[in-house]
PDB file of C-alpha atoms in Angstrom:
ATOM      1  CA  MET J   1     -42.059  84.295  57.850  1.00 42.00           C
ATOM      2  CA  LEU J   2     -45.011  82.450  56.372  1.00 48.00           C
ATOM      3  CA  GLN J   3     -46.290  79.570  58.443  1.00 62.00           C
ATOM      4  CA  SER J   4     -46.385  76.342  56.478  1.00 71.00           C
ATOM      5  CA  PRO J   5     -49.770  74.644  56.295  1.00 75.00           C
ATOM      6  CA  PRO J   6     -50.351  71.615  58.517  1.00 87.00           C
ATOM      7  CA  ALA J   7     -49.748  68.135  57.184  1.00 93.00           C
ATOM      8  CA  LEU J   8     -52.777  66.519  55.594  1.00 97.00           C
ATOM      9  CA  ILE J   9     -53.543  62.853  56.304  1.00 97.00           C
ATOM     10  CA  LEU J  10     -56.277  60.661  54.847  1.00 98.00           C
ATOM     11  CA  GLY J  11     -57.337  58.214  57.543  1.00 97.00           C
ATOM     12  CA  SER J  12     -58.452  55.448  55.228  1.00 94.00           C
ATOM     13  CA  THR J  13     -57.383  52.214  53.586  1.00 88.00           C
ATOM     14  CA  SER J  14     -59.736  52.806  50.632  1.00 89.00           C
ATOM     15  CA  ARG J  15     -58.016  53.191  47.285  1.00 90.00           C
ATOM     16  CA  TYR J  16     -61.165  54.914  45.994  1.00 90.00           C
ATOM     17  CA  ARG J  17     -60.914  57.659  48.614  1.00 95.00           C
ATOM     18  CA  ARG J  18     -57.202  58.070  47.967  1.00 96.00           C
ATOM     19  CA  GLU J  19     -57.801  58.474  44.219  1.00 96.00           C
ATOM     20  CA  LEU J  20     -60.574  61.010  44.871  1.00 96.00           C
ATOM     21  CA  LEU J  21     -58.471  63.097  47.260  1.00 97.00           C
ATOM     22  CA  GLU J  22     -55.662  63.142  44.677  1.00 97.00           C
ATOM     23  CA  ARG J  23     -58.000  65.201  42.459  1.00 96.00           C
ATOM     24  CA  LEU J  24     -57.473  68.165  44.802  1.00 96.00           C
ATOM     25  CA  ARG J  25     -53.736  68.185  43.959  1.00 94.00           C
ATOM     26  CA  MET J  26     -52.614  68.649  47.550  1.00 94.00           C
ATOM     27  CA  PRO J  27     -49.831  66.669  49.203  1.00 95.00           C
ATOM     28  CA  PHE J  28     -51.160  64.137  51.697  1.00 96.00           C
ATOM     29  CA  THR J  29     -50.250  60.867  53.308  1.00 97.00           C
ATOM     30  CA  VAL J  30     -52.455  57.870  54.055  1.00 97.00           C
ATOM     31  CA  GLN J  31     -52.785  55.990  57.317  1.00 97.00           C
ATOM     32  CA  SER J  32     -55.066  53.139  58.335  1.00 95.00           C
ATOM     33  CA  PRO J  33     -57.405  54.293  61.127  1.00 95.00           C
ATOM     34  CA  GLU J  34     -57.834  50.886  62.817  1.00 91.00           C
ATOM     35  CA  VAL J  35     -61.458  51.481  63.838  1.00 94.00           C
ATOM     36  CA  ASP J  36     -64.064  48.836  64.671  1.00 93.00           C
ATOM     37  CA  GLU J  37     -66.833  49.363  62.113  1.00 89.00           C
ATOM     38  CA  THR J  38     -69.444  47.183  63.816  1.00 90.00           C
ATOM     39  CA  PRO J  39     -72.848  48.910  63.935  1.00 90.00           C
ATOM     40  CA  ARG J  40     -74.325  49.533  67.368  1.00 92.00           C
ATOM     41  CA  PRO J  41     -77.703  47.915  68.129  1.00 92.00           C
ATOM     42  CA  GLY J  42     -80.447  49.911  66.432  1.00 91.00           C
ATOM     43  CA  GLU J  43     -77.992  52.424  64.948  1.00 92.00           C
ATOM     44  CA  ALA J  44     -79.370  54.144  61.858  1.00 94.00           C
ATOM     45  CA  PRO J  45     -77.205  53.978  58.712  1.00 95.00           C
ATOM     46  CA  ALA J  46     -76.664  57.766  58.582  1.00 96.00           C
ATOM     47  CA  ALA J  47     -75.648  57.891  62.246  1.00 96.00           C
ATOM     48  CA  LEU J  48     -73.307  54.932  61.716  1.00 95.00           C
ATOM     49  CA  ALA J  49     -71.603  56.595  58.748  1.00 95.00           C
ATOM     50  CA  VAL J  50     -71.084  59.880  60.634  1.00 97.00           C
ATOM     51  CA  ARG J  51     -69.843  58.124  63.782  1.00 97.00           C
ATOM     52  CA  LEU J  52     -67.331  56.017  61.856  1.00 97.00           C
ATOM     53  CA  ALA J  53     -66.056  58.921  59.737  1.00 98.00           C
ATOM     54  CA  LEU J  54     -65.347  60.924  62.894  1.00 98.00           C
ATOM     55  CA  ALA J  55     -63.866  57.918  64.716  1.00 98.00           C
ATOM     56  CA  LYS J  56     -61.476  57.267  61.822  1.00 98.00           C
ATOM     57  CA  ALA J  57     -60.296  60.877  61.718  1.00 98.00           C
ATOM     58  CA  GLN J  58     -59.897  60.998  65.502  1.00 98.00           C
ATOM     59  CA  ALA J  59     -57.980  57.697  65.619  1.00 97.00           C
ATOM     60  CA  VAL J  60     -55.335  58.964  63.202  1.00 98.00           C
ATOM     61  CA  ALA J  61     -55.332  62.491  64.662  1.00 98.00           C
ATOM     62  CA  SER J  62     -54.503  61.064  68.091  1.00 97.00           C
ATOM     63  CA  GLN J  63     -51.159  59.945  66.625  1.00 97.00           C
ATOM     64  CA  HIS J  64     -50.617  63.173  64.648  1.00 97.00           C
ATOM     65  CA  PRO J  65     -52.118  66.019  66.733  1.00 96.00           C
ATOM     66  CA  ASP J  66     -50.720  68.808  64.513  1.00 96.00           C
ATOM     67  CA  ALA J  67     -52.020  67.296  61.266  1.00 97.00           C
ATOM     68  CA  VAL J  68     -55.361  67.843  59.586  1.00 97.00           C
ATOM     69  CA  VAL J  69     -56.933  64.396  59.238  1.00 98.00           C
ATOM     70  CA  ILE J  70     -59.771  63.332  56.951  1.00 98.00           C
ATOM     71  CA  GLY J  71     -61.969  60.377  57.850  1.00 98.00           C
ATOM     72  CA  SER J  72     -64.827  59.051  55.769  1.00 97.00           C
ATOM     73  CA  ASP J  73     -67.323  56.229  55.772  1.00 95.00           C
ATOM     74  CA  GLN J  74     -70.179  55.015  53.614  1.00 92.00           C
ATOM     75  CA  VAL J  75     -73.145  52.880  54.602  1.00 92.00           C
ATOM     76  CA  ALA J  76     -75.830  51.744  52.194  1.00 91.00           C
ATOM     77  CA  ASP J  77     -79.283  52.323  53.683  1.00 94.00           C
ATOM     78  CA  LEU J  78     -81.920  49.804  52.582  1.00 93.00           C
ATOM     79  CA  GLU J  79     -85.212  50.782  54.210  1.00 92.00           C
ATOM     80  CA  GLY J  80     -83.401  51.790  57.416  1.00 91.00           C
ATOM     81  CA  LYS J  81     -81.130  48.736  57.491  1.00 90.00           C
ATOM     82  CA  PRO J  82     -77.368  49.289  57.110  1.00 90.00           C
ATOM     83  CA  ILE J  83     -75.653  47.367  54.329  1.00 88.00           C
ATOM     84  CA  GLY J  84     -71.873  47.325  54.369  1.00 84.00           C
ATOM     85  CA  LYS J  85     -69.164  45.810  52.195  1.00 88.00           C
ATOM     86  CA  PRO J  86     -70.067  42.284  51.065  1.00 94.00           C
ATOM     87  CA  GLY J  87     -66.576  40.795  51.293  1.00 93.00           C
ATOM     88  CA  THR J  88     -67.580  37.725  49.280  1.00 96.00           C
ATOM     89  CA  HIS J  89     -69.266  36.900  45.982  1.00 97.00           C
ATOM     90  CA  GLU J  90     -72.136  35.144  47.755  1.00 96.00           C
ATOM     91  CA  ARG J  91     -72.861  38.118  50.032  1.00 96.00           C
ATOM     92  CA  ALA J  92     -72.713  40.476  47.045  1.00 96.00           C
ATOM     93  CA  ILE J  93     -75.362  38.391  45.272  1.00 97.00           C
ATOM     94  CA  GLU J  94     -77.562  38.588  48.383  1.00 96.00           C
ATOM     95  CA  GLN J  95     -77.133  42.354  48.609  1.00 95.00           C
ATOM     96  CA  LEU J  96     -77.941  43.052  44.972  1.00 96.00           C
ATOM     97  CA  ARG J  97     -80.963  40.722  45.012  1.00 96.00           C
ATOM     98  CA  ALA J  98     -82.266  42.594  48.076  1.00 95.00           C
ATOM     99  CA  MET J  99     -81.757  45.978  46.399  1.00 95.00           C
ATOM    100  CA  ARG J 100     -83.070  45.291  42.904  1.00 96.00           C
ATOM    101  CA  GLY J 101     -86.058  47.409  41.977  1.00 97.00           C
ATOM    102  CA  LYS J 102     -85.614  49.513  45.133  1.00 96.00           C
ATOM    103  CA  GLN J 103     -84.377  52.918  46.206  1.00 96.00           C
ATOM    104  CA  ILE J 104     -81.238  52.893  48.358  1.00 95.00           C
ATOM    105  CA  VAL J 105     -79.627  55.830  50.149  1.00 96.00           C
ATOM    106  CA  PHE J 106     -75.842  55.664  50.248  1.00 93.00           C
ATOM    107  CA  GLN J 107     -75.011  57.601  53.418  1.00 95.00           C
ATOM    108  CA  THR J 108     -71.527  59.022  52.822  1.00 96.00           C
ATOM    109  CA  ALA J 109     -69.959  60.915  55.704  1.00 98.00           C
ATOM    110  CA  VAL J 110     -66.723  62.883  55.925  1.00 98.00           C
ATOM    111  CA  ALA J 111     -65.009  64.270  59.020  1.00 98.00           C
ATOM    112  CA  VAL J 112     -61.986  66.537  59.439  1.00 98.00           C
ATOM    113  CA  VAL J 113     -60.050  66.731  62.713  1.00 98.00           C
ATOM    114  CA  CYS J 114     -57.030  68.743  63.876  1.00 97.00           C
ATOM    115  CA  LEU J 115     -56.402  68.213  67.577  1.00 97.00           C
ATOM    116  CA  SER J 116     -53.842  70.990  68.035  1.00 95.00           C
ATOM    117  CA  ARG J 117     -56.345  73.522  66.677  1.00 94.00           C
ATOM    118  CA  GLY J 118     -59.266  72.034  68.585  1.00 96.00           C
ATOM    119  CA  PHE J 119     -61.055  71.482  65.281  1.00 97.00           C
ATOM    120  CA  ALA J 120     -63.460  68.629  64.590  1.00 98.00           C
ATOM    121  CA  ALA J 121     -66.351  68.749  62.144  1.00 98.00           C
ATOM    122  CA  GLN J 122     -68.283  66.323  60.000  1.00 98.00           C
ATOM    123  CA  SER J 123     -70.780  66.393  57.174  1.00 98.00           C
ATOM    124  CA  LEU J 124     -73.139  63.899  55.582  1.00 98.00           C
ATOM    125  CA  ALA J 125     -73.733  63.591  51.844  1.00 98.00           C
ATOM    126  CA  PRO J 126     -76.642  61.229  51.191  1.00 97.00           C
ATOM    127  CA  VAL J 127     -76.938  59.828  47.674  1.00 96.00           C
ATOM    128  CA  VAL J 128     -80.302  58.431  46.542  1.00 97.00           C
ATOM    129  CA  VAL J 129     -79.833  55.557  44.116  1.00 95.00           C
ATOM    130  CA  ARG J 130     -82.570  53.658  42.293  1.00 97.00           C
ATOM    131  CA  PHE J 131     -81.690  50.137  41.217  1.00 96.00           C
ATOM    132  CA  ARG J 132     -83.194  48.530  38.133  1.00 97.00           C
ATOM    133  CA  ASP J 133     -85.144  45.310  38.568  1.00 97.00           C
ATOM    134  CA  LEU J 134     -82.048  43.224  37.888  1.00 96.00           C
ATOM    135  CA  SER J 135     -82.094  39.620  36.731  1.00 97.00           C
ATOM    136  CA  ASP J 136     -79.901  37.040  38.449  1.00 97.00           C
ATOM    137  CA  ALA J 137     -77.896  36.744  35.229  1.00 97.00           C
ATOM    138  CA  GLU J 138     -77.242  40.506  35.163  1.00 97.00           C
ATOM    139  CA  ILE J 139     -76.097  40.429  38.789  1.00 97.00           C
ATOM    140  CA  GLU J 140     -73.714  37.544  38.087  1.00 97.00           C
ATOM    141  CA  THR J 141     -72.276  39.206  34.968  1.00 96.00           C
ATOM    142  CA  TYR J 142     -71.678  42.436  36.868  1.00 96.00           C
ATOM    143  CA  LEU J 143     -70.048  40.761  39.859  1.00 96.00           C
ATOM    144  CA  LEU J 144     -67.723  38.643  37.742  1.00 96.00           C
ATOM    145  CA  ALA J 145     -66.655  41.735  35.778  1.00 95.00           C
ATOM    146  CA  GLU J 146     -66.195  44.203  38.663  1.00 94.00           C
ATOM    147  CA  LYS J 147     -65.683  42.094  41.818  1.00 94.00           C
ATOM    148  CA  PRO J 148     -66.931  45.010  44.001  1.00 93.00           C
ATOM    149  CA  TYR J 149     -66.540  43.116  47.263  1.00 93.00           C
ATOM    150  CA  ASP J 150     -64.914  46.100  49.006  1.00 88.00           C
ATOM    151  CA  CYS J 151     -67.745  48.515  48.086  1.00 87.00           C
ATOM    152  CA  ALA J 152     -70.736  49.250  50.338  1.00 84.00           C
ATOM    153  CA  GLY J 153     -73.791  47.569  48.878  1.00 89.00           C
ATOM    154  CA  SER J 154     -71.695  45.943  46.120  1.00 91.00           C
ATOM    155  CA  ALA J 155     -72.382  48.969  43.907  1.00 86.00           C
ATOM    156  CA  LYS J 156     -69.391  50.390  42.037  1.00 85.00           C
ATOM    157  CA  SER J 157     -70.999  53.139  39.996  1.00 86.00           C
ATOM    158  CA  GLU J 158     -67.770  54.442  38.455  1.00 85.00           C
ATOM    159  CA  GLY J 159     -67.505  51.240  36.410  1.00 88.00           C
ATOM    160  CA  LEU J 160     -69.984  48.730  35.023  1.00 93.00           C
ATOM    161  CA  GLY J 161     -72.114  49.210  38.131  1.00 92.00           C
ATOM    162  CA  ILE J 162     -73.701  52.273  36.527  1.00 94.00           C
ATOM    163  CA  SER J 163     -75.700  49.805  34.388  1.00 95.00           C
ATOM    164  CA  LEU J 164     -77.387  48.478  37.559  1.00 95.00           C
ATOM    165  CA  LEU J 165     -79.082  51.812  38.148  1.00 96.00           C
ATOM    166  CA  SER J 166     -81.991  53.827  36.799  1.00 96.00           C
ATOM    167  CA  ALA J 167     -81.178  57.072  38.639  1.00 96.00           C
ATOM    168  CA  ILE J 168     -78.728  58.792  40.997  1.00 95.00           C
ATOM    169  CA  GLU J 169     -79.606  61.939  42.969  1.00 96.00           C
ATOM    170  CA  SER J 170     -76.817  63.788  44.769  1.00 96.00           C
ATOM    171  CA  ASP J 171     -75.565  67.331  45.378  1.00 97.00           C
ATOM    172  CA  ASP J 172     -71.958  66.125  45.792  1.00 96.00           C
ATOM    173  CA  PRO J 173     -71.015  64.101  42.706  1.00 93.00           C
ATOM    174  CA  THR J 174     -68.157  62.041  44.173  1.00 95.00           C
ATOM    175  CA  ALA J 175     -70.062  61.003  47.298  1.00 95.00           C
ATOM    176  CA  LEU J 176     -71.247  57.728  45.781  1.00 92.00           C
ATOM    177  CA  ILE J 177     -67.659  56.698  45.021  1.00 91.00           C
ATOM    178  CA  GLY J 178     -66.782  57.202  48.673  1.00 91.00           C
ATOM    179  CA  LEU J 179     -65.595  60.740  49.436  1.00 97.00           C
ATOM    180  CA  PRO J 180     -67.838  63.810  48.942  1.00 98.00           C
ATOM    181  CA  LEU J 181     -65.265  66.280  47.664  1.00 98.00           C
ATOM    182  CA  ILE J 182     -67.462  69.391  47.844  1.00 98.00           C
ATOM    183  CA  ARG J 183     -68.055  68.803  51.546  1.00 98.00           C
ATOM    184  CA  THR J 184     -64.437  67.738  52.056  1.00 98.00           C
ATOM    185  CA  CYS J 185     -63.190  71.030  50.576  1.00 97.00           C
ATOM    186  CA  GLU J 186     -65.537  73.010  52.819  1.00 97.00           C
ATOM    187  CA  LEU J 187     -64.343  71.214  55.955  1.00 98.00           C
ATOM    188  CA  LEU J 188     -60.696  71.612  54.920  1.00 97.00           C
ATOM    189  CA  ARG J 189     -61.201  75.368  54.496  1.00 95.00           C
ATOM    190  CA  GLN J 190     -62.724  75.522  57.973  1.00 95.00           C
ATOM    191  CA  ALA J 191     -59.683  73.625  59.306  1.00 95.00           C
ATOM    192  CA  GLY J 192     -57.261  76.071  57.677  1.00 92.00           C
ATOM    193  CA  ILE J 193     -56.367  74.300  54.433  1.00 93.00           C
ATOM    194  CA  ASN J 194     -57.587  75.894  51.212  1.00 92.00           C
ATOM    195  CA  PRO J 195     -57.349  73.513  48.240  1.00 92.00           C
ATOM    196  CA  LEU J 196     -56.986  76.590  46.017  1.00 92.00           C
ATOM    197  CA  GLY J 197     -54.385  78.309  48.122  1.00 83.00           C
ATOM    198  CA  ARG J 198     -53.010  76.053  50.806  1.00 54.00           C
ATOM    199  CA  SER J 199     -53.363  79.003  53.176  1.00 45.00           C
TER     200      SER J 199
END
């Protein structure tokens, strides 16, 4: 008798990550990880992203030890300083003014955990983004159109936000949106779930 694959859970409240994971055409459920995302003193953006991705996966896995759980997090890295979700229009203006004309690294981490199998692994997919030297009027037009207040660094590249940028460099094309699917597939295979076979 064939053993059925473990349940797959996305430990995230992000609609962007849910939509990305749906591209893999595998059944999964979504659960909020309830993790404190406050950076630790002096914590580098990449380390913060990896720590939170793993913490999110572990938090949900603790309630579903037989499931394979995906956690992910993204932190915008401006010259070593972490920039999170703005939450408000005013904070988004501040973020985009600080980033205009500069190179930002969007540190996107993914973790996969299955407690019953003793499996836990994570991967980091940095995305280098160069912002144009934006005018205040361009920033305002973009924010009113997109309202990206739930996006790290206020940058929503899958929409009008692409016009903020002069270049994107990444080896995992969906990482900037919030879930690096190439790395996610690799970790899922290691955990026993093959997106092309469900074996």
